Short mmCIF file of C-alpha atoms in Angstrom, two decimals:
data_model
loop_
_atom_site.label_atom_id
_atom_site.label_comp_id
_atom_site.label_asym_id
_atom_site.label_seq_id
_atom_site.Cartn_x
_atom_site.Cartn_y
_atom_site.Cartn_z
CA UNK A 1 -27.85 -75.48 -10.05
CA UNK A 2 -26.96 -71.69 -10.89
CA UNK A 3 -27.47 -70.00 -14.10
CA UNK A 4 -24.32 -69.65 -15.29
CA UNK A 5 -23.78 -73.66 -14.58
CA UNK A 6 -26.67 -74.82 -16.47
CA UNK A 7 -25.52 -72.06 -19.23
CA UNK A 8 -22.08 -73.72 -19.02
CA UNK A 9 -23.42 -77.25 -19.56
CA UNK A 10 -25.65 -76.93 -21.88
CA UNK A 11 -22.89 -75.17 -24.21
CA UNK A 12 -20.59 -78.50 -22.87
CA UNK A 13 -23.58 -80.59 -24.34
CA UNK A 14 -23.78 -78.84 -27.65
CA UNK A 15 -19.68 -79.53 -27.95
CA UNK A 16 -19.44 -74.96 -27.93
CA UNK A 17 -16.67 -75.86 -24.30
CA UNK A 18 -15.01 -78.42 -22.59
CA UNK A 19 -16.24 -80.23 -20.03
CA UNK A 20 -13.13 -79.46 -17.52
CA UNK A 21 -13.15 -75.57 -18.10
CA UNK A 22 -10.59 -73.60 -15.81
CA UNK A 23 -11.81 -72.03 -13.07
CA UNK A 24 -9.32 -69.14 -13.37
CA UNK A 25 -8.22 -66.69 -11.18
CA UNK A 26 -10.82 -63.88 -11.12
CA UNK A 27 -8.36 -60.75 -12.36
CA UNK A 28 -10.60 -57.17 -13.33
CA UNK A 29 -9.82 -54.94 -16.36
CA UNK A 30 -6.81 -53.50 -15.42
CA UNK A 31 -4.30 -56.69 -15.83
CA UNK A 32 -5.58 -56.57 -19.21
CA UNK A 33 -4.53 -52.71 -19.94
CA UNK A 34 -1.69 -53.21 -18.10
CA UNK A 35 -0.49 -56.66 -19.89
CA UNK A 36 -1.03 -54.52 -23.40
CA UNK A 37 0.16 -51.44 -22.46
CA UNK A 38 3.53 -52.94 -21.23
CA UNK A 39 3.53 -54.84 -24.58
CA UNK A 40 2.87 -52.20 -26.60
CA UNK A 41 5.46 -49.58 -25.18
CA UNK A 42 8.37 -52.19 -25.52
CA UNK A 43 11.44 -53.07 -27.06
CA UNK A 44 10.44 -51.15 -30.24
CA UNK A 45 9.85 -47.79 -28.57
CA UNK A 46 13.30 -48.20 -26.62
CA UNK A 47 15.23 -49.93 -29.60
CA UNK A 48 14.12 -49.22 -32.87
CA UNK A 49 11.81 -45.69 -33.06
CA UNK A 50 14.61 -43.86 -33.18
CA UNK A 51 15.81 -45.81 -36.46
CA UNK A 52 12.26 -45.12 -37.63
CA UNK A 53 12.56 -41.42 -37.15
CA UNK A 54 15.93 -41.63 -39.00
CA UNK A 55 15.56 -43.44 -41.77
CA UNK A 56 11.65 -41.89 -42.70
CA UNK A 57 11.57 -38.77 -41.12
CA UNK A 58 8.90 -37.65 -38.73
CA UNK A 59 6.48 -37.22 -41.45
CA UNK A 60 7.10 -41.11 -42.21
CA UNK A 61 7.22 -42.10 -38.41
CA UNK A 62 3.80 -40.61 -37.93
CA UNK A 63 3.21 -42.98 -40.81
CA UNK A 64 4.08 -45.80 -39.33
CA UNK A 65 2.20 -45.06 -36.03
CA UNK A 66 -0.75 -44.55 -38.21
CA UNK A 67 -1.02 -47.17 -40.57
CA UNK A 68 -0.01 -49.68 -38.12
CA UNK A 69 -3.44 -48.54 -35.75
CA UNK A 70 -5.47 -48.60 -38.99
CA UNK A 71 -4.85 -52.51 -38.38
CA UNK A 72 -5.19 -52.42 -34.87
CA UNK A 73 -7.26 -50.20 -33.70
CA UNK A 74 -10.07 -51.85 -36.56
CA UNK A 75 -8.73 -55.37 -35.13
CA UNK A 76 -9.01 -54.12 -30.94
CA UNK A 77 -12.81 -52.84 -31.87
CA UNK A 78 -13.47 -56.07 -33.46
CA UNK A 79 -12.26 -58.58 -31.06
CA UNK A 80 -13.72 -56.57 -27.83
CA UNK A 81 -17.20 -57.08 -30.45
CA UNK A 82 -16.55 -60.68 -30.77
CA UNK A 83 -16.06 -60.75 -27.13
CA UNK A 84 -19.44 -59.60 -26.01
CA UNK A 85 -21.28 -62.32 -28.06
CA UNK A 86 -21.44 -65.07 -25.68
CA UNK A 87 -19.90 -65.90 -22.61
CA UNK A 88 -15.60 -65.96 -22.75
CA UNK A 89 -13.28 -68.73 -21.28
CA UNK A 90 -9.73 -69.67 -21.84
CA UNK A 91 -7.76 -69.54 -24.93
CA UNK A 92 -8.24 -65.59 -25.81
CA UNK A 93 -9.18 -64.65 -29.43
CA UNK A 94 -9.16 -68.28 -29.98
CA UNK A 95 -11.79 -69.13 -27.82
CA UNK A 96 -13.49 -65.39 -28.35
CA UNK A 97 -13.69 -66.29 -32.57
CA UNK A 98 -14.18 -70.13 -32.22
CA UNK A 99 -16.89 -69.43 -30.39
CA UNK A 100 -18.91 -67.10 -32.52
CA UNK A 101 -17.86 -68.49 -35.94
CA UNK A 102 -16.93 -72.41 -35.32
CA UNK A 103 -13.83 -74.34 -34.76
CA UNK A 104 -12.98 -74.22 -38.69
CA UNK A 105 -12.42 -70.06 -38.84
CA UNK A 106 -11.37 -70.09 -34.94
CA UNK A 107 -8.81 -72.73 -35.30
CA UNK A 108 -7.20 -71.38 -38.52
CA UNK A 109 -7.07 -67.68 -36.56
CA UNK A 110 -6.05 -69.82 -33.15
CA UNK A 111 -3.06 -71.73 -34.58
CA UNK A 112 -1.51 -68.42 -36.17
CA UNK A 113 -2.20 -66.37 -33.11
CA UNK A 114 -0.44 -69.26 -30.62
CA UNK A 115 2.76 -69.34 -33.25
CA UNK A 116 3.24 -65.33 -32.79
CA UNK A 117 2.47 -65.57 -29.24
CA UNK A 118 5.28 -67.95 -28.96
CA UNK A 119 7.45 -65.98 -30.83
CA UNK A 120 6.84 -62.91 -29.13
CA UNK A 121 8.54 -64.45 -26.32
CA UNK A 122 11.46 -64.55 -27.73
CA UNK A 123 11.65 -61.19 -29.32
CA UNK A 124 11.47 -59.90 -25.77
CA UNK A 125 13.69 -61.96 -24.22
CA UNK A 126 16.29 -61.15 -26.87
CA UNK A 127 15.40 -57.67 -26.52
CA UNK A 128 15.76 -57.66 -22.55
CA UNK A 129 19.22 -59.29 -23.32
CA UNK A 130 20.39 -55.68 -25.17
CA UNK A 131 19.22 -53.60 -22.11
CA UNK A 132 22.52 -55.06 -20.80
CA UNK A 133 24.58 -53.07 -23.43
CA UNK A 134 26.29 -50.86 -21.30
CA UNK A 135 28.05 -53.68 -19.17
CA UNK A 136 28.58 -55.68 -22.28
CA UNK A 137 30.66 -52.32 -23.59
CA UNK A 138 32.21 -51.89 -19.58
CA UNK A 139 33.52 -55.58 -19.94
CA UNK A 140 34.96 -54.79 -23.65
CA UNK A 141 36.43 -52.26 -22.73
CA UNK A 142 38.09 -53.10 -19.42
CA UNK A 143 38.82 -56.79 -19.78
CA UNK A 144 38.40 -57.17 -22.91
CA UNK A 145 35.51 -60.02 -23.26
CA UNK A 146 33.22 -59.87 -26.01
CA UNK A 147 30.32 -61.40 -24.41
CA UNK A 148 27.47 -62.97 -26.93
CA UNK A 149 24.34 -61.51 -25.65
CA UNK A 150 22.21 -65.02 -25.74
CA UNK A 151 24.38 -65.71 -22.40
CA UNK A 152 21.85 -63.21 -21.41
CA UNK A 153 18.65 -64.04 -23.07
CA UNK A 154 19.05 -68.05 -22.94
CA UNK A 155 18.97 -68.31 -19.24
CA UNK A 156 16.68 -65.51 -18.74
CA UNK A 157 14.19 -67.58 -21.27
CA UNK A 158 14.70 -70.84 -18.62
CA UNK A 159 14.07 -68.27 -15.69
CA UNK A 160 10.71 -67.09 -17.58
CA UNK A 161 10.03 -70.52 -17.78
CA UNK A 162 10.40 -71.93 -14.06
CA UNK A 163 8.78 -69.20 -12.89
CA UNK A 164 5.44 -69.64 -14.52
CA UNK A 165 5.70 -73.43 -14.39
CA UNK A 166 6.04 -72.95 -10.35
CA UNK A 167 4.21 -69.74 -10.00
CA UNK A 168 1.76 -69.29 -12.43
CA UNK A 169 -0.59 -66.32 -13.58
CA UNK A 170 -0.48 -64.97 -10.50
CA UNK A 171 2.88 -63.96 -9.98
CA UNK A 172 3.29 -62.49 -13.42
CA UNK A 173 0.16 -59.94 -12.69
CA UNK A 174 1.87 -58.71 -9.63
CA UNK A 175 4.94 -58.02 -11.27
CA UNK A 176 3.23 -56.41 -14.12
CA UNK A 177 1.99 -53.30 -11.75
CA UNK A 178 5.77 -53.05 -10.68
CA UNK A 179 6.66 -53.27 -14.34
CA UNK A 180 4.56 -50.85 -15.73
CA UNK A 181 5.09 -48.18 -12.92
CA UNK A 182 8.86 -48.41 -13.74
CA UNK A 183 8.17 -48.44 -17.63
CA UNK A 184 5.71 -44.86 -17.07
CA UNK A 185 8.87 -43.49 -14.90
CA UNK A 186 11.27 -44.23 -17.43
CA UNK A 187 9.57 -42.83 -20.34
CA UNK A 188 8.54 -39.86 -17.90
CA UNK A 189 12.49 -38.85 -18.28
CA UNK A 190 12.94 -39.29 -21.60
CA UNK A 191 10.01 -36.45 -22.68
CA UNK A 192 11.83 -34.27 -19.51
CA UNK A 193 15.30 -34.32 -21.21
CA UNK A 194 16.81 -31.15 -22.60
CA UNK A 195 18.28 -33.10 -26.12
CA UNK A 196 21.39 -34.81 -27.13
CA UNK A 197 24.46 -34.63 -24.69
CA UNK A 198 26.23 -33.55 -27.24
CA UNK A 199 25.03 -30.09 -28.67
CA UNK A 200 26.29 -30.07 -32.07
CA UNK A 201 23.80 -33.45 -32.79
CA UNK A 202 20.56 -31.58 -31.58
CA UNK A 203 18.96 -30.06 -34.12
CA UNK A 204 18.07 -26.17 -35.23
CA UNK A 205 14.08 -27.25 -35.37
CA UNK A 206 11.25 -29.48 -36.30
CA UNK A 207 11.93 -30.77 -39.72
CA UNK A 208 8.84 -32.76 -40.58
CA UNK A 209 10.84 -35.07 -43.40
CA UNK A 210 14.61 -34.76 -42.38
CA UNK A 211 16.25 -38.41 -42.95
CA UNK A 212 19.63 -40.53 -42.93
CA UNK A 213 21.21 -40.81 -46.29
CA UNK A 214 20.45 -44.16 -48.27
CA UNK A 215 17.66 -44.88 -45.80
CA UNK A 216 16.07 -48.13 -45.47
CA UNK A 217 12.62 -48.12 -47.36
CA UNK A 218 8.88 -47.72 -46.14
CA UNK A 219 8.24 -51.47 -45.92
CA UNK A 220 11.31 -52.20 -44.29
CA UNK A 221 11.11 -50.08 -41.61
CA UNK A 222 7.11 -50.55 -40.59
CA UNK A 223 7.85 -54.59 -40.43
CA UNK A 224 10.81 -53.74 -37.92
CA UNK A 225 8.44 -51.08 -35.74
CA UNK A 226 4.78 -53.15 -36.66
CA UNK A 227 5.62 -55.75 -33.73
CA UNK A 228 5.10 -53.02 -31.36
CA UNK A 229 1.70 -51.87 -31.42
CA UNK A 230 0.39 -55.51 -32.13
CA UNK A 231 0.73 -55.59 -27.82
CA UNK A 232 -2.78 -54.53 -27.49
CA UNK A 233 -4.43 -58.36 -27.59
CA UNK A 234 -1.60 -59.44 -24.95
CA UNK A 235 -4.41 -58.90 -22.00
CA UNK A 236 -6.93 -61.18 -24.40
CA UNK A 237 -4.63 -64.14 -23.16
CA UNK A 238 -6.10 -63.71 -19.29
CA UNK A 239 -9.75 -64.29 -20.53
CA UNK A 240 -10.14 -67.52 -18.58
CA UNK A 241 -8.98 -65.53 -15.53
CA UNK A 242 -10.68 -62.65 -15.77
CA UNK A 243 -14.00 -61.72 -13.34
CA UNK A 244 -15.92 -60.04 -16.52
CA UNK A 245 -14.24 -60.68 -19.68
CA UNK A 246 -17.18 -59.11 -21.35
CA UNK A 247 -16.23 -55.49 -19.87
CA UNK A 248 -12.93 -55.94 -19.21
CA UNK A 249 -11.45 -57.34 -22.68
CA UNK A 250 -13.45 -53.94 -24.55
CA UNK A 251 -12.34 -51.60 -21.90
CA UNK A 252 -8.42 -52.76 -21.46
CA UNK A 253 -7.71 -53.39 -24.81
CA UNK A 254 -9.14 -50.27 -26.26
CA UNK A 255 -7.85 -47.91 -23.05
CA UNK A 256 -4.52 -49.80 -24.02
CA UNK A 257 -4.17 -48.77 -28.05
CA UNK A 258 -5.40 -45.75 -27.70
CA UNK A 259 -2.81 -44.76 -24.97
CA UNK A 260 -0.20 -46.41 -26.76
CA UNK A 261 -0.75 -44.48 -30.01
CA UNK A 262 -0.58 -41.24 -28.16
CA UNK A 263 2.83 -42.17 -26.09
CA UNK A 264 4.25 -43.08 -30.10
CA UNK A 265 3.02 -39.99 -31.39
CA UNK A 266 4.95 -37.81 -28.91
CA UNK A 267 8.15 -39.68 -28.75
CA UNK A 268 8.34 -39.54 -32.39
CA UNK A 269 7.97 -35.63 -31.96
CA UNK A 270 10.33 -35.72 -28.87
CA UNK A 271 13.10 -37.37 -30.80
CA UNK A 272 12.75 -35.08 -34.03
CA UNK A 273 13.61 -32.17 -31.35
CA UNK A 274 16.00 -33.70 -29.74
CA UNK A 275 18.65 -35.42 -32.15
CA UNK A 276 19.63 -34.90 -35.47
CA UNK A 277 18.65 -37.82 -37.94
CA UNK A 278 22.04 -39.27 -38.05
CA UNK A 279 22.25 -39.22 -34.22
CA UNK A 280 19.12 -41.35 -34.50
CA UNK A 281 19.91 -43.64 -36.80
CA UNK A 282 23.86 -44.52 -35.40
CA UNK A 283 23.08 -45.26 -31.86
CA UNK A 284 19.93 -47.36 -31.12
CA UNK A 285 20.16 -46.50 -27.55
CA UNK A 286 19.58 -42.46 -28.28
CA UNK A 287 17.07 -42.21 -26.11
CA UNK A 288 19.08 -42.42 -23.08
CA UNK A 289 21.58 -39.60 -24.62
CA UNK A 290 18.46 -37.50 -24.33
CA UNK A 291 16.97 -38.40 -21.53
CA UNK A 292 17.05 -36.84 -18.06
CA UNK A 293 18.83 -39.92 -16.77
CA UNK A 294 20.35 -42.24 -18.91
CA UNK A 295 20.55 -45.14 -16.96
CA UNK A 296 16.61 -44.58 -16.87
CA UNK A 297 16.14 -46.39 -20.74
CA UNK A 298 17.94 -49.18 -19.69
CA UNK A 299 15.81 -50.43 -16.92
CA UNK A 300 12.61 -49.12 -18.91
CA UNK A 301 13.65 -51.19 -21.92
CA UNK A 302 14.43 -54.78 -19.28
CA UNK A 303 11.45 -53.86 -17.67
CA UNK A 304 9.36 -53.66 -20.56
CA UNK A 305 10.99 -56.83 -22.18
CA UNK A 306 10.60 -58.76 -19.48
CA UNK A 307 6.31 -57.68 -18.77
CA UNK A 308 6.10 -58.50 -22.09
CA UNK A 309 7.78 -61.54 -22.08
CA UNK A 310 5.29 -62.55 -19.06
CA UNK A 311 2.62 -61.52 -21.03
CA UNK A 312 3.37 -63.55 -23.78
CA UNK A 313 4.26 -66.53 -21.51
CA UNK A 314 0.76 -66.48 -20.16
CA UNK A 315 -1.31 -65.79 -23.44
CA UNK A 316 0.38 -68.66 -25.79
CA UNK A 317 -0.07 -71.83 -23.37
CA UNK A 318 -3.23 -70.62 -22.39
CA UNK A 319 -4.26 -70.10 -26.66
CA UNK A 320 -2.44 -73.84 -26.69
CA UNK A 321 -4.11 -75.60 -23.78
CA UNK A 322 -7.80 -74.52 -25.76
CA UNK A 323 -6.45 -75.32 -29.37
CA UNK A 324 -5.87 -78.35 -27.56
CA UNK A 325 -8.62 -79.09 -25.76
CA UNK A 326 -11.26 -78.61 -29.23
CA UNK A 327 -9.02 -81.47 -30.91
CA UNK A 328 -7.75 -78.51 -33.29
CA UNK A 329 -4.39 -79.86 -33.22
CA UNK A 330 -3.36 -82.83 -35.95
CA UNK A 331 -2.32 -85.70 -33.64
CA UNK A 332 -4.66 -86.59 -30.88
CA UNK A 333 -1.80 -87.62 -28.21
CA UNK A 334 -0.17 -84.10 -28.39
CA UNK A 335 -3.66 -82.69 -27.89
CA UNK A 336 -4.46 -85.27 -24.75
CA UNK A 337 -1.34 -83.83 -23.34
CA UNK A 338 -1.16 -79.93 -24.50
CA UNK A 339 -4.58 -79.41 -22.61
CA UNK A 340 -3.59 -80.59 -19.04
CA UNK A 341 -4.01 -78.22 -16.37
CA UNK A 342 -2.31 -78.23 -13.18
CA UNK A 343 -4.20 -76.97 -9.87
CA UNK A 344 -7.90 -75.47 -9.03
CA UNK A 345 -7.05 -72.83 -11.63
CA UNK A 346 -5.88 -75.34 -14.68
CA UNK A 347 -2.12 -73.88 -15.60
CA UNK A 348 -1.34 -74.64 -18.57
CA UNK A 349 1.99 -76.65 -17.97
CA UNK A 350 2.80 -79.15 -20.36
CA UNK A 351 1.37 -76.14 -22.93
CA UNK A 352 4.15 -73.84 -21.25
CA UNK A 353 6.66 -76.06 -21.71
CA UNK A 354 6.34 -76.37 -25.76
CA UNK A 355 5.69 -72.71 -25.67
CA UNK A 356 9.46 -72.24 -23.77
CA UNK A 357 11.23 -74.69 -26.36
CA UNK A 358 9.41 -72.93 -29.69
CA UNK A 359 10.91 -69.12 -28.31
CA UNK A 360 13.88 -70.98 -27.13
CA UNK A 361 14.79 -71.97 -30.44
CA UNK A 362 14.16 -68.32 -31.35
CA UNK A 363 16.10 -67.00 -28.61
CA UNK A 364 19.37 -68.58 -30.10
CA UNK A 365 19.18 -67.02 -33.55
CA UNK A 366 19.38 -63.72 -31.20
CA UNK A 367 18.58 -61.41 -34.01
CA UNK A 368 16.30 -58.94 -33.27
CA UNK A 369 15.63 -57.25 -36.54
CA UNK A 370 14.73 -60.58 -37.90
CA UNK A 371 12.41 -62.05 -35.11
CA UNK A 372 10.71 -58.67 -35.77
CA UNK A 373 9.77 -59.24 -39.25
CA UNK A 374 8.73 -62.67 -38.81
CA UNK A 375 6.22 -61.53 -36.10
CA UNK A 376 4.86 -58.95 -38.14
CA UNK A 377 3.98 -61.08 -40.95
CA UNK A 378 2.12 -63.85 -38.75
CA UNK A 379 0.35 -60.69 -36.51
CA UNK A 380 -0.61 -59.11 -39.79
CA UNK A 381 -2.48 -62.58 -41.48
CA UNK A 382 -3.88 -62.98 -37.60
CA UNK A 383 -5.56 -59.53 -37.84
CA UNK A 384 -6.60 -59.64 -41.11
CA UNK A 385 -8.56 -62.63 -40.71
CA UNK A 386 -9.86 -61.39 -37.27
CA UNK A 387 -11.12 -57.88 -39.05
CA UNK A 388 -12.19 -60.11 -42.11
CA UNK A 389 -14.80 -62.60 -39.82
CA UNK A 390 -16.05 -59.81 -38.13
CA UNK A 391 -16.57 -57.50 -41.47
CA UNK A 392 -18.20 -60.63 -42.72
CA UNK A 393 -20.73 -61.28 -39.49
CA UNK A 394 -21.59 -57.51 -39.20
CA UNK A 395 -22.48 -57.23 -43.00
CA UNK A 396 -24.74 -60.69 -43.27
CA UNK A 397 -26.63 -59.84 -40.47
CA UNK A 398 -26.58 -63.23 -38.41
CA UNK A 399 -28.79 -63.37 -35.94
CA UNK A 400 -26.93 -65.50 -34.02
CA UNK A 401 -24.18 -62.63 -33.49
CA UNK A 402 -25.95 -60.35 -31.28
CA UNK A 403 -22.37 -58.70 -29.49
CA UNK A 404 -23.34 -55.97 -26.35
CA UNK A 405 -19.93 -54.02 -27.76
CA UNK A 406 -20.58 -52.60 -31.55
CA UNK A 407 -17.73 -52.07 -33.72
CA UNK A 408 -18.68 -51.41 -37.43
CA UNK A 409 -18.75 -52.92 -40.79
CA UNK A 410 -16.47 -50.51 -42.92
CA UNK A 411 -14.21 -50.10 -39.68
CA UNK A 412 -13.64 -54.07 -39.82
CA UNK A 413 -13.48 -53.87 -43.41
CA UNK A 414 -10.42 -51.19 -43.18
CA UNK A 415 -8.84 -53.60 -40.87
CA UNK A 416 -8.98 -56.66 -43.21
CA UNK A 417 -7.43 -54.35 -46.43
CA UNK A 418 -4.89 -52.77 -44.47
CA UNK A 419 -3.23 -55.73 -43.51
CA UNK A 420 -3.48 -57.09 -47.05
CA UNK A 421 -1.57 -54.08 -48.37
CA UNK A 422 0.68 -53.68 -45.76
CA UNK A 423 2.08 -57.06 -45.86
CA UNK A 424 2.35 -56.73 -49.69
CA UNK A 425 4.15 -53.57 -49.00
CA UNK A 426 6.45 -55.54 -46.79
CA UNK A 427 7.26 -58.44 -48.62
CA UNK A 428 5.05 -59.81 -51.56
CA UNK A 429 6.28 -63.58 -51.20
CA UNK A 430 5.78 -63.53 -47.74
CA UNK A 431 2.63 -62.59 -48.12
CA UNK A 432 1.14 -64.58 -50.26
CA UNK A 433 3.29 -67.59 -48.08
CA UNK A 434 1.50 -66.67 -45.25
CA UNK A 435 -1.93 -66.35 -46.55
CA UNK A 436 -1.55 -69.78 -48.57
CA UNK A 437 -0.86 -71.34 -44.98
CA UNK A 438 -3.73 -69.23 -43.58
CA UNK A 439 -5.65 -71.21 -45.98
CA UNK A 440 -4.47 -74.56 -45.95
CA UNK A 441 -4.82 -74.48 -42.27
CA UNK A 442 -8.43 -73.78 -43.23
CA UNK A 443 -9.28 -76.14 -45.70
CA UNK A 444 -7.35 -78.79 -43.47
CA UNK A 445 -9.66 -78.36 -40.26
CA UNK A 446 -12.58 -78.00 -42.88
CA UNK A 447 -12.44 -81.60 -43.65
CA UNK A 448 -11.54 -82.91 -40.40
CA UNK A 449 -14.66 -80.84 -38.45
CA UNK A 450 -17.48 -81.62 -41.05
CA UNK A 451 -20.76 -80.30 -40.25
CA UNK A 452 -19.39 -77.48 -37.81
CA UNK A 453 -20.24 -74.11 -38.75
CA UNK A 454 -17.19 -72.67 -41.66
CA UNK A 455 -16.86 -69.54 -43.89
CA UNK A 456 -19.25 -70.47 -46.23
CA UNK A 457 -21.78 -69.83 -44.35
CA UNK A 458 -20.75 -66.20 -43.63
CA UNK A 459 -20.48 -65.57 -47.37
CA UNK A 460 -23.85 -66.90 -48.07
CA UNK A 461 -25.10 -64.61 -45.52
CA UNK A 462 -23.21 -61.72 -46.73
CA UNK A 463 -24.19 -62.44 -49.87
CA UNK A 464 -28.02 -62.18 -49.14
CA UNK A 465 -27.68 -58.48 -47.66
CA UNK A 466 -25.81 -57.60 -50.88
CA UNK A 467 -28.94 -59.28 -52.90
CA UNK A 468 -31.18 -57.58 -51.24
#
């Protein structure tokens, strides 16, 4: 018997993996940059930074951009340390954290970060459904049918669907290099346009803090732009499929927020240059007035919508099929069936199907603004908690948690306070909703996994450093 087999069965014995672990399909580092990097320059950057820039200025864009990587970038650093502290299967940062810290932390964390998945998948899908805006507007004007957009994204989401119920992984990788070279082409002609067709809504300069009258506030508009730049765990999803999670999960999703927080930063500036703030804030589709070729945003923004559609497809049944597979889940039939796995490389079908009908339902509310808002809040208690077990583990000084990747304490800490404060900012009730469930979810798989490894046992140890 190998190494890594007798490693692998000796962690089955201690209860640490499943028995039937999925072979996977052997993927290097860049599916995961490329599965965040399509995420993160999305349906935000096409649809909604231009409202940013409009309603807060430039000044208040570059806000946004950086307050929202003062979560991630603390949370990226922190999972790619989890990552390196043991070996890394199926199920993403649920497997990474339930791993390190016990089933108790990683199932709270797991069953937050599987109902956002889900839910990603339909804010991309309905976003993919308003690339079609310009033949929606043709077919108002010319025959005078007001067609409902969820014609669009409904049948689209049952597409998404059969394809990776028949196809798999697999196909969705390969379409993610095609994706992303069209996504870098289409933002290529957007930073080579001249300005606004129309000359009279350029305007005269850079004006660091020019805005919209009666502007949306702060809070608002971060929870509408937030969604994007949480795109850089989408890659963490593959981590039963990849050849060396260990370097590759670090390396893609780090490459992958940094990048993406650069592309922000200069289409922010771009847009302040190009259009005047009430240009930006009437037409949500500005960037193809200013681009080098309209029809260009269009097929950036489906393109983009639809990778990151297949990215969330493929990370949510996978973060399923292992929530399943621990016995996380409340009622032991749905777990028996949620962790069945089809083929040598265990797809995650019956988990894909109740992935499809949770973004389905989603889908038909159609509203994009609000999907957005809903995401950020269950992203934001995700990364807090992620930021807050690995502040916790780097300041008690486990042992145990010997990581090859180093983040740092304070950096972690930065994380887990930022997302506090931001989703205060946002909405107080929501909030504290969404931390209450955090911890119900908590004290819930407490009781049920007795004598597993829990928070308290973090605190105790972070409590000795501070002793000492």
């Amino acid at each position: 018997m190998s190494l890594n087999a007798r490693q692998q069965s000796a962690e089955s014995a201690r209860g640490n993996i499943p028995s039937n672990t999925q072979h996977g399909h052997g993927f290097g580092t860049a599916p995961v940059f490329l599965a965040s990097i399509s995420t993160i320059l999305g349906a935000i950057l096409f649809l909604r930074f231009g409202y940013a820039v409009a309603h807060v200025g430039l000044w208040g864009s570059l806000m946004v951009v950086t307050l929202g990587h003062l979560v991630t970038i603390p949370t990226a650093l922190a999972v790619s340390e989890i990552a390196t502290n043991r070996r890394v299967a199926g199920g993403g940062a649920y497997y990474i954290v339930s791993r390190s810290f016990g089933p108790s932390i990683g199932g709270t964390i797991g069953i937050a970060l599987y109902i956002s998945e889900a839910i990603s998948v339909a804010f991309y899908v309905v976003a993919f459904a308003e690339a079609f805006k310009p033949i929606y507007d043709w077919l108002a004007a010319t025959r005078e049918i007001s067609l409902d957009s969820r014609l669009v994204s409904l049948p689209c989401m049952i597409l998404i669907i059969a394809i990776m119920l028949t196809k798999g992984a697999d196909l969705g990788v390969r379409v993610l290099w095609v994706v992303s070279a069209i996504l870098a082409a289409s933002i290529g002609t957007f930073l080579l346009g001249g300005g606004h067709q129309q000359t009279e809504l350029r305007p005269d300069g850079l004006n660091l803090t020019a805005i919209i009258e009666n502007p949306d506030n702060f809070g608002t508009v971060f929870a509408t732009c937030f969604p994007a730049f949480t795109g850089m765990i989408a890659g963490l999803g593959l981590s039963g499929d990849l050849k060396n999670p260990q370097r590759s999960i670090p390396l893609g999703t780090i490459s992958a927020t940094l990048t993406g927080m650069i592309i922000y930063i200069i289409v922010a500036i771009k847009l302040t240059l190009s259009a005047t703030p009430e240009a930006l804030g009437d037409d949500y589709f500005i960037m193809a007035k200013i681009s080098l070729w309209g029809p260009a945003i269009y097929i950036g923004l489906g393109a983009a919508a639809l990778s990151s559609a297949l990215g969330s497809i493929m990370s949510a049944p996978r973060t399923l099929q292992m929530l399943a597979r621990d016995n996380i889940l409340p009622i032991p039939k749905f777990n028996r069936l949620m962790e069945k796995g089809a083929g040598k490389t265990q797809e995650p079908v019956y988990a894909t199907c109740m992935s499809g009908i949770i973004a389905i339902v989603f889908v038909a509310m159609g509203e994009l603004d609000f999907i957005a808002q809903i995401l950020t809040m269950f992203f934001m208690v995700t990364y807090g908690a992620l930021c807050a077990v690995s502040f916790l583990e780097n300041f008690a000084g486990n042992p145990s948690y010997r990581p090859t990747f180093h983040s740092r304490w304070y950096l972690s800490l930065v994380g887990t306070v930022m997302c506090g404060l931001m989703m205060i900012q946002i909405s107080t009730l929501y909030a504290i909703i969404s931390m209450s469930l955090m911890g119900l979810t908590y004290l819930g798989l407490r009781r049920t996994l007795r004598g597993q490894r829990d928070l308290a046992a973090s605190f105790q140890g972070a409590m000795f450093q501070l002793t000492q």
